[in-house]
Coordinates of C-alpha atoms in Angstrom, one line a residue:
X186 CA 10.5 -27.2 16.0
X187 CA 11.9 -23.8 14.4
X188 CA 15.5 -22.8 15.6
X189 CA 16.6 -19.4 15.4
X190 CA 20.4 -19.4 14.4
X191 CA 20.3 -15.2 14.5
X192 CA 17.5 -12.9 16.2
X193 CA 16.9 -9.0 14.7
X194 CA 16.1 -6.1 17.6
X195 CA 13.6 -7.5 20.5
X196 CA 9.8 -6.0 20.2
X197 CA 10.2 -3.8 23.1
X198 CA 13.3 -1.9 21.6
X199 CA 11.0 -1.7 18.5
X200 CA 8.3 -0.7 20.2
X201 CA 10.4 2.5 22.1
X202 CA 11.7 3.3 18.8
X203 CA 8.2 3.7 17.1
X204 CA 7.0 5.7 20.5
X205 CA 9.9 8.4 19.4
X206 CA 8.6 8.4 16.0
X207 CA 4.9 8.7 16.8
X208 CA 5.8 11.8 18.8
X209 CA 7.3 13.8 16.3
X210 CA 5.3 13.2 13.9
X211 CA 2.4 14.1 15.7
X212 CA 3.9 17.3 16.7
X213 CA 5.1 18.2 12.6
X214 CA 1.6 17.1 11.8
X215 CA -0.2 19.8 14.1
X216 CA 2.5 22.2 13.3
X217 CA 1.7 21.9 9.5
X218 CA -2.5 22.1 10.0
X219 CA -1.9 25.3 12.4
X220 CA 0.7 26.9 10.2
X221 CA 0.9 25.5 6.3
X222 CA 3.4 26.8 4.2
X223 CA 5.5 28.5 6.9
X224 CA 5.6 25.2 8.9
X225 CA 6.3 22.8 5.7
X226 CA 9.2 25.2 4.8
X227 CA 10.7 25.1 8.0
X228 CA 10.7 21.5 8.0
X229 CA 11.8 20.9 4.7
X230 CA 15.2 23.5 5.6
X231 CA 15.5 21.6 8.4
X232 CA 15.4 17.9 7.2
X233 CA 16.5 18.2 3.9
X234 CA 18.3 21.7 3.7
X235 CA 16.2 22.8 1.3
X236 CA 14.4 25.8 -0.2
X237 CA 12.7 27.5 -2.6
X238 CA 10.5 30.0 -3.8
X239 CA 7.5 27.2 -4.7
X240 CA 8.0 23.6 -4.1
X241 CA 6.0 23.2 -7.1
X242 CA 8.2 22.4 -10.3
X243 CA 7.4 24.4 -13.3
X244 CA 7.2 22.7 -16.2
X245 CA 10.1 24.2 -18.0
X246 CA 11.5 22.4 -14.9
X247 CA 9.9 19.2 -15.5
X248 CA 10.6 19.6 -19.8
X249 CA 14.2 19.9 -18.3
X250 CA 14.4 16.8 -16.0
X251 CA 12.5 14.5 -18.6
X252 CA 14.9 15.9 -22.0
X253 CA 18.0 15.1 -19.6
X254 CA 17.6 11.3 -20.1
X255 CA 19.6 9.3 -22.4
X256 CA 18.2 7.7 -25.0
X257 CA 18.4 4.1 -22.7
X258 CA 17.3 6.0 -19.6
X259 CA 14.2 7.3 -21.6
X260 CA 13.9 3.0 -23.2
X261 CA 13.9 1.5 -19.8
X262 CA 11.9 3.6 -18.0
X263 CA 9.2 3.9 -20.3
X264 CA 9.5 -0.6 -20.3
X265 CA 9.4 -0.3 -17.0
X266 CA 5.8 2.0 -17.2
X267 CA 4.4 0.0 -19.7
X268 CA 4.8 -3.4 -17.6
X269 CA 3.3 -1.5 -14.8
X270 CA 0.4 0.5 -16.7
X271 CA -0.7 -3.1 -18.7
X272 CA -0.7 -5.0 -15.0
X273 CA -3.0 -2.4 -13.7
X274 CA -5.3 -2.3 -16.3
X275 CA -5.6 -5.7 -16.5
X276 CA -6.3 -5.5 -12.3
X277 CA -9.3 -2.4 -13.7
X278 CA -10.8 -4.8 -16.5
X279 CA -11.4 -7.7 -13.8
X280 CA -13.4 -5.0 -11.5
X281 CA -17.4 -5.3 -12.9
X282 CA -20.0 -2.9 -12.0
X283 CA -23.3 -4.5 -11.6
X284 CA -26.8 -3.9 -12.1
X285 CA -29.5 -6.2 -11.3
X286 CA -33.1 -7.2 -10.5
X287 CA -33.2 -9.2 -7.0
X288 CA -36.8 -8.7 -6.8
X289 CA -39.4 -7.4 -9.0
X290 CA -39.6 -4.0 -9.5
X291 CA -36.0 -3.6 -7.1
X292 CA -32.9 -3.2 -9.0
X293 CA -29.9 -2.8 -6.9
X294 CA -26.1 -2.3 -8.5
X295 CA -22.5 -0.8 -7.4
X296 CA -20.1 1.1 -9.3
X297 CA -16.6 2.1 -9.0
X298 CA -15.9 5.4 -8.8
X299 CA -12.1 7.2 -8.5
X300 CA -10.9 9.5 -6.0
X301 CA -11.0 12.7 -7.0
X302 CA -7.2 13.6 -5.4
X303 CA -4.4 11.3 -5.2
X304 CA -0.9 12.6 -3.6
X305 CA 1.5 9.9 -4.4
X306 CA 4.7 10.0 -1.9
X307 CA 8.2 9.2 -4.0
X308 CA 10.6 8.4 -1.6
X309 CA 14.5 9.9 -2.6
X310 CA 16.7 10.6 0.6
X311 CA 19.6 7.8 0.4
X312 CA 18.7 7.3 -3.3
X313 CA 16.0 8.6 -5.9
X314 CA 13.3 5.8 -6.1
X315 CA 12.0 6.9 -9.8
X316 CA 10.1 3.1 -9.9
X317 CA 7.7 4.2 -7.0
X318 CA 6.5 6.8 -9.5
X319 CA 5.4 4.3 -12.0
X320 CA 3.9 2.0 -9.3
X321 CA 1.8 5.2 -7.9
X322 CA 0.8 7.6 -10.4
X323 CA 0.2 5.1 -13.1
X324 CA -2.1 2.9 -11.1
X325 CA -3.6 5.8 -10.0
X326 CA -4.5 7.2 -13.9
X327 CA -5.6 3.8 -14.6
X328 CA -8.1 3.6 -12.0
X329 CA -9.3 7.1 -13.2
X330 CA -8.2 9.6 -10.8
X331 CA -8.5 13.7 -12.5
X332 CA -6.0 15.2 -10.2
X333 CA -2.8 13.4 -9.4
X334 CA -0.2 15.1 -7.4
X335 CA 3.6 14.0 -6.4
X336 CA 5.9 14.9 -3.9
X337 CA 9.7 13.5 -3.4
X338 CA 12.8 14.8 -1.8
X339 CA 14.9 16.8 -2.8
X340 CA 18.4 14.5 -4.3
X341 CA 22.1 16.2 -3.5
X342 CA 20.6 19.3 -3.5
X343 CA 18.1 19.7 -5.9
X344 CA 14.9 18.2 -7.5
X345 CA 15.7 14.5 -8.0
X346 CA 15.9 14.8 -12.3
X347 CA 15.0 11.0 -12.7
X348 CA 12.3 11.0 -10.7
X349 CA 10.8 14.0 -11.5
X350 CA 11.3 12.9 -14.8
X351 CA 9.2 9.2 -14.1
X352 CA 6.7 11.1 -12.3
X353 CA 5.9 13.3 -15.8
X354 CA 6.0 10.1 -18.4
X355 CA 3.6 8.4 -15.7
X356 CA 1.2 11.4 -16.0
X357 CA 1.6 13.4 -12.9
X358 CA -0.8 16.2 -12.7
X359 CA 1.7 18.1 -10.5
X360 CA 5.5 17.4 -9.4
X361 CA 6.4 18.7 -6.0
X362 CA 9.9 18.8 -4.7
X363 CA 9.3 17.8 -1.0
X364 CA 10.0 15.2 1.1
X365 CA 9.3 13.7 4.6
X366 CA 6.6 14.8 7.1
X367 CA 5.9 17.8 5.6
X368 CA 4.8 16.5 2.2
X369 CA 2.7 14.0 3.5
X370 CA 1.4 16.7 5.7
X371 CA 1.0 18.9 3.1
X372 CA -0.6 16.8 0.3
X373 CA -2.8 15.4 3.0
X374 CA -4.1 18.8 5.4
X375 CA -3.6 21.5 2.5
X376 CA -1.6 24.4 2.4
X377 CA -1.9 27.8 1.0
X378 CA -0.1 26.6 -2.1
X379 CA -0.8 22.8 -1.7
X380 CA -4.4 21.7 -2.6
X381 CA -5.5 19.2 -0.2
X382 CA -6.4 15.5 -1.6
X383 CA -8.6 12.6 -0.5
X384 CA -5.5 9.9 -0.3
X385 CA -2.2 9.1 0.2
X386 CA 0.0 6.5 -1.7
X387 CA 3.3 5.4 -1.7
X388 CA 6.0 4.0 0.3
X389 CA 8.4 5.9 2.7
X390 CA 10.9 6.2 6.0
X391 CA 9.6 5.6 9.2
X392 CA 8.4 8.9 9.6
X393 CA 6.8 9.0 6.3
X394 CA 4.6 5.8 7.3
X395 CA 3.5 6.8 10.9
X396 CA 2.6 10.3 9.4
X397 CA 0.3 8.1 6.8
X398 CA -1.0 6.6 9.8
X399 CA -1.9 9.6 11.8
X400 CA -3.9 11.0 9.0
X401 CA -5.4 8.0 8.3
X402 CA -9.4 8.9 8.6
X403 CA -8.8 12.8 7.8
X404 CA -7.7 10.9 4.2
X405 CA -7.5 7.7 2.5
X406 CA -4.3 5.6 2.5
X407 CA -2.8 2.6 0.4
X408 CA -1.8 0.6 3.6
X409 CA 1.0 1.4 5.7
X410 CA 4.4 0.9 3.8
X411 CA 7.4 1.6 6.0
X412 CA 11.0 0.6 6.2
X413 CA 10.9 -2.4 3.7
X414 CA 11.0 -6.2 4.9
X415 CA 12.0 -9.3 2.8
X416 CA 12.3 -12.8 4.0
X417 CA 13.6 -15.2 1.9
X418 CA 12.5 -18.8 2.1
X419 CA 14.6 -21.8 0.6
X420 CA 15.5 -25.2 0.5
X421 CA 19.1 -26.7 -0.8
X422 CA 18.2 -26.7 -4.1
X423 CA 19.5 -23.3 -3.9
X424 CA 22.8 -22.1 -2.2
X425 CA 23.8 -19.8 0.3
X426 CA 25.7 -16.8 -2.5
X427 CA 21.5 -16.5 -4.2
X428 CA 20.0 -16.4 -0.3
X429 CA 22.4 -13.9 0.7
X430 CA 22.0 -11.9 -2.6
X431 CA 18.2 -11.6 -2.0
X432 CA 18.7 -10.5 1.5
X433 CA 21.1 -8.1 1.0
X434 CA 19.6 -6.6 -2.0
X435 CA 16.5 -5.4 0.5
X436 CA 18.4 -5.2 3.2
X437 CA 20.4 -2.1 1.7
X438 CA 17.4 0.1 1.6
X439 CA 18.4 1.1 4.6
X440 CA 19.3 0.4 8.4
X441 CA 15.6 -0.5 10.0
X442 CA 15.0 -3.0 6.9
X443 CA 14.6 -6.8 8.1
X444 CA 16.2 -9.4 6.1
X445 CA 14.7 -12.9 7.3
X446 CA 15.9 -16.2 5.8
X447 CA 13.5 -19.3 6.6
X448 CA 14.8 -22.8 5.7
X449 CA 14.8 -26.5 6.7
X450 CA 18.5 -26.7 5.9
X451 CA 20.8 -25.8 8.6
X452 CA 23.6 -26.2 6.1
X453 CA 21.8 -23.4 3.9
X454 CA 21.3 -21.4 7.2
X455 CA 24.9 -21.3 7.8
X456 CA 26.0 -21.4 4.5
X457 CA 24.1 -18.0 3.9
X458 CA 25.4 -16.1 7.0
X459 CA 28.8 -17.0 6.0
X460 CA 27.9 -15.5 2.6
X461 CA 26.4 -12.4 3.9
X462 CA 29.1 -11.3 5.9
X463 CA 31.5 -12.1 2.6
X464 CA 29.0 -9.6 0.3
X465 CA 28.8 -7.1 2.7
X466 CA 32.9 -6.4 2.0
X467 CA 32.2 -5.6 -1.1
X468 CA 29.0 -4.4 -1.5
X469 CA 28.8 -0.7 -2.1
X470 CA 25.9 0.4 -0.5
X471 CA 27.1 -2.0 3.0
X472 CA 27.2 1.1 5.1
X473 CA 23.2 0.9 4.9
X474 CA 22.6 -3.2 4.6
X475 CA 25.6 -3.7 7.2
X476 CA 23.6 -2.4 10.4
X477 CA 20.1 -3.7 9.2
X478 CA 21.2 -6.8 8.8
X479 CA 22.9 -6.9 11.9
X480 CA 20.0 -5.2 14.1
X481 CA 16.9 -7.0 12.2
X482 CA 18.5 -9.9 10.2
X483 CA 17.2 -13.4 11.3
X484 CA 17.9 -16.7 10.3
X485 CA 15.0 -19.9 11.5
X486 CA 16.0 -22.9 10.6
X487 CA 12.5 -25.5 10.3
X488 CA 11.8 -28.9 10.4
X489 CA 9.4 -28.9 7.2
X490 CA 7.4 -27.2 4.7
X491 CA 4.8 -26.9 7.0
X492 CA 6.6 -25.3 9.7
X493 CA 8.3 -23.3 7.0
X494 CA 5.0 -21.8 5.8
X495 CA 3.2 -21.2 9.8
X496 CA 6.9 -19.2 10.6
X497 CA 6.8 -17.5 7.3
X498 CA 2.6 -16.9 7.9
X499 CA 3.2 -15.3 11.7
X500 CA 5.9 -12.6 10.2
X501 CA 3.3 -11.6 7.4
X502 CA 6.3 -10.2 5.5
X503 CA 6.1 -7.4 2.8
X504 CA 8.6 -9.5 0.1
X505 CA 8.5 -13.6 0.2
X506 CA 11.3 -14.9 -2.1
X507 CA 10.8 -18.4 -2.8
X508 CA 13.0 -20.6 -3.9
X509 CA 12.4 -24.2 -2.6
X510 CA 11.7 -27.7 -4.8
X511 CA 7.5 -26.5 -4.8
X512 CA 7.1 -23.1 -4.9
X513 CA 3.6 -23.9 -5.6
X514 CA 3.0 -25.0 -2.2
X515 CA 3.9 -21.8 -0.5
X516 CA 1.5 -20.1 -3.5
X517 CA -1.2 -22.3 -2.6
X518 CA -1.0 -22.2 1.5
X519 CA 0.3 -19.0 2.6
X520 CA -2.2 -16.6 3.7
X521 CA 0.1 -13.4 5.1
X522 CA 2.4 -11.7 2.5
X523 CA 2.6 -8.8 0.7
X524 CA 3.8 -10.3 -2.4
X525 CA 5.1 -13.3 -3.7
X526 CA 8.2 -14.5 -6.0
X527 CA 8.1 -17.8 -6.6
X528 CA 11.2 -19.8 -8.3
X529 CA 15.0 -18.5 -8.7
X530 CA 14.4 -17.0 -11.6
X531 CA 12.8 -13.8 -10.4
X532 CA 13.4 -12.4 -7.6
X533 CA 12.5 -9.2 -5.4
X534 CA 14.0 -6.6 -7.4
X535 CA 12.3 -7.5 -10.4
X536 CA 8.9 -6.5 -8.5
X537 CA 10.6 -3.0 -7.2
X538 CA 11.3 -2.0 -9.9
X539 CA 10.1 -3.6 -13.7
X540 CA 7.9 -7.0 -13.9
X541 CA 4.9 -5.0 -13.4
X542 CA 3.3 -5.6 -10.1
X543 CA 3.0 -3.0 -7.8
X544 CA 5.8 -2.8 -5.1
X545 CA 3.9 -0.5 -2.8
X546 CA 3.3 -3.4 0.1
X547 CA 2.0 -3.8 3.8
X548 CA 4.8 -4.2 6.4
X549 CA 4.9 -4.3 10.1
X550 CA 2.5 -7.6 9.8
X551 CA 0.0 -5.3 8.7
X552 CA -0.2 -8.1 5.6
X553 CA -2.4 -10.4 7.8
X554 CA -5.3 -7.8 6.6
X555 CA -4.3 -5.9 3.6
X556 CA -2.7 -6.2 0.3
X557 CA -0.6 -3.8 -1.8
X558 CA -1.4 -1.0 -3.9
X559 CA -3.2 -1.9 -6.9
X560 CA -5.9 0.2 -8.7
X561 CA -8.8 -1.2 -6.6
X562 CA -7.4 1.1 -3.7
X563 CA -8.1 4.1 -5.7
X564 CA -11.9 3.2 -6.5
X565 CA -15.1 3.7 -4.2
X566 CA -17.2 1.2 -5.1
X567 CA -20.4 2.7 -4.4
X568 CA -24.3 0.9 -4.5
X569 CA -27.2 2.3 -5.3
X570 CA -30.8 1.1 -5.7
X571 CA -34.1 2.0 -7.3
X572 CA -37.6 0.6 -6.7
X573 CA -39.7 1.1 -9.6
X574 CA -43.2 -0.4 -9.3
X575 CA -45.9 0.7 -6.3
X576 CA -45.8 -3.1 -5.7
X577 CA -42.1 -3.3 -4.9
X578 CA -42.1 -0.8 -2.8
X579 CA -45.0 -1.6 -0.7
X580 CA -43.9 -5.5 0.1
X581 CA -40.4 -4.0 0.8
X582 CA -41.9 -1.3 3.2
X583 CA -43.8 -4.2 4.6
X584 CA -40.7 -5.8 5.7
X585 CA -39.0 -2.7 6.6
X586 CA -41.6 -1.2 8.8
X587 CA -42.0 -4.4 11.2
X588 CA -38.2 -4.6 11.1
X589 CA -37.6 -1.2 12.7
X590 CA -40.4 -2.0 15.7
X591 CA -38.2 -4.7 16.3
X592 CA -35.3 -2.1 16.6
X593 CA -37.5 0.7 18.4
X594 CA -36.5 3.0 15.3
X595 CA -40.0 4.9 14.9
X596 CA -38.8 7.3 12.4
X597 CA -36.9 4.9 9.9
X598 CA -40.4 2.7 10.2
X599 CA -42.1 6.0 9.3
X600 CA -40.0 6.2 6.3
X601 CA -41.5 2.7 5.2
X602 CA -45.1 3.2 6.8
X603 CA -45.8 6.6 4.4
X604 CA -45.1 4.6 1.2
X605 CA -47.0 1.8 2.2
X606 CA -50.1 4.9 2.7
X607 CA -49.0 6.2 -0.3
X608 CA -48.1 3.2 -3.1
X609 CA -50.3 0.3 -1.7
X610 CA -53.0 2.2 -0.3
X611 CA -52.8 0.3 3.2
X612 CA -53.7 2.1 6.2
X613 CA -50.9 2.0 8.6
X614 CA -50.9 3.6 11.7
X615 CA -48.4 6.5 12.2
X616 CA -45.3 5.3 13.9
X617 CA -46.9 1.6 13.8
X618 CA -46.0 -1.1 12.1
X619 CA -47.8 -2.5 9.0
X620 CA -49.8 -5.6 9.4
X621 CA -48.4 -8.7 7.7
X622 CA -50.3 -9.1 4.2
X623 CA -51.1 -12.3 2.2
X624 CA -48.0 -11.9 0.4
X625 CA -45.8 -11.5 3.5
X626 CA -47.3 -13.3 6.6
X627 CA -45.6 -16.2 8.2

């Protein structure tokens, strides 16, 4: 039976703290369709101190941000785009369109076709998050899309250079400086200067993910990323310094990010906590893992593998970090995750920011349905058909026609009865329903 040796922030307190958030969004959200520029302006002096002329960067801007890298800056982020751009073009290469005959005379197929707008959100407040423009915008060029448009926040006072930087080598069509409610707003509802689009990417605050929610419908969106979540899950042929590592280094994102451990080792368990209180004197960014950790840290200690995997299953966790004896058997029996790392050897960071998979991920459980980002969320994928021969269509309508009788739909039977007049020369009663034929009686 699973023991919890430490317990994060009870449901209800999460729940009243999502209320408060809902609220104000929905409020900056009907601000920003009733006002545009004027309300996103407002919003972005009054969240991030900032303002400007445009929010759009001019590309002597952009030239500006991108020439400032060092030669290494420039090597590792253009590694990092290249793992990400080959993943997701493998991921577009395994998508087929079809074609095909299923009866003579019908040939049905689907296609994919790209949005036409993406706005991908780049998240920069407590530091600048240059990877989520690779994960983003590059999936998003791969899958097709013309018109891809970027917003982050502004970084100690002006445009965040690194990002804005990432956002142009990934192929950005155009680089906002905005952050928070109001880009999402804006990028979603349309400004005067901000051209709507047709879907939202990327992951973001708390704010940022409920205002992706309440748009959701009015456009697209990737899934609904918030505050990130990584649960680590291990046996003792690891110790409690890697555990601790893997839940801090998540955990510092910032103070609403759970860190979960899951283990059938109570030694580990303890082990671990003992360790994370050790890291966070000396971990420089503690100030923001310290109270996450403390308010949404848990450690469950389990009495298997099995018990290990239904715990693990019923958090439906963005980040899983593996490390037990058979990683393999949480690969091969977990069913709710955003993604996977599997072995000591990697890890989540690798993910965030390099490997190549796409670290854009569902949280708040919202795993037990949805993946991550990948190209796939950027593509329609769209069927058509065509009926070719009098024939087809007549044994079709056939069908069709006695099908809607069953329904009381007289017009949709109409729509079958005149091209059974028409292409098989049968006399069907308007509104009626066509007689079976040799070919179609029971």
């Amino acid at each position: 039976m699973a023991t919890w040796l430490k317990r994060g922030a009870s449901a209800e307190a999460k729940r009243d703290a999502d209320r408060k958030v809902r609220d104000i969004v929905e409020a900056a959200l009907a601000d920003i369709e009733a006002r545009g520029d004027e309300a996103v302006r407002e919003m972005s002096v009054k969240f991030d101190g900032w303002d400007r002329e445009d929010y759009r960067l001019t590309q002597a801007e952009i030239d500006a941000c991108v020439e400032g890298l060092t030669a290494q800056e420039r090597k590792d982020i253009e590694f990092a785009q290249a793992q990400v751009h080959n993943f997701a073009q493998i991921q577009r290469d395994s998508m087929k369109e079809v074609e095909v005959e299923t009866l003579p005379g019908v040939t049905l197929g689907h296609k994919h076709i790209p949005v036409n707008a993406a706005g991908c959100y780049v998240p920069g407040g407590k530091y600048p998050l240059l990877a989520s423009a690779h994960m983003s915008v590059i999936t998003a060029k791969v899958a097709g899309v013309p018109r891809v448009i970027t917003c982050a926040p502004p970084f100690e006072g002006k445009p965040a250079d690194k990002i804005v930087a990432a956002q142009a080598m990934a192929g950005a069509d155009e680089i906002y400086a905005l952050g928070g409610i109001q880009a999402i707003g804006a990028m979603a509802l349309g400004t005067q200067s901000i051209g709507a689009v047709d879907m939202l990417v990327g992951p973001g605050n708390a704010f940022v993910a409920e205002a992706k929610r309440q748009l959701f419908g009015r456009v697209g969106i990737d899934l609904f990323a918030g505050p990130t979540e990584t649960m680590v899950i291990a046996d003792e042929t690891v110790d409690g310094e890697l555990c601790a590592t893997d839940l801090l280094g998540q955990a510092e994102h910032g103070p609403e990010s759970p860190a979960i451990l899951i283990t059938n080792s109570e030694k580990l368990a303890r082990d671990t906590m003992r360790e994370v209180e050790r890291l966070l004197e000396i971990l420089p960014t503690a100030d923001y893992a310290r109270p996450a950790w403390e308010n949404f840290g848990e450690v469950v200690v389990c009495d298997s593998y099995e018990e290990m995997r239904n715990v693990a299953d019923d958090y439906a966790n963005e980040h899983v970090q593996v490390m037990t004896e058979d990683p393999d058997y949480f690969l091969k029996n977990m069913t709710n995750y955003g993604a996977l790392f599997l072995g000591p050897r990697t890890n989540v960071s690798y993910g965030d920011k390099v490997i190549g998979t796409n670290h854009t991920l569902p949280t708040k459980k919202s795993a037990r349905y949805t993946g991550g980002l990948w190209v796939g969320k950027f593509l329609k994928t769209c069927t058509y058909q065509r009926v070719d021969t009098d024939e087809a269509t007549t044994l079709v309508g056939e069908y069709c026609s006695r099908l809607c009788a069953m329904e009381g739909f007289a017009g949709h039977g109409e729509q079958a009865n005149i091209r059974v007049r028409r292409y098989g020369g049968r006399n069907v009663p308007y509104a009626g329903a066509v007689e079976p034929s040799r070919e179609t009686v029971a």
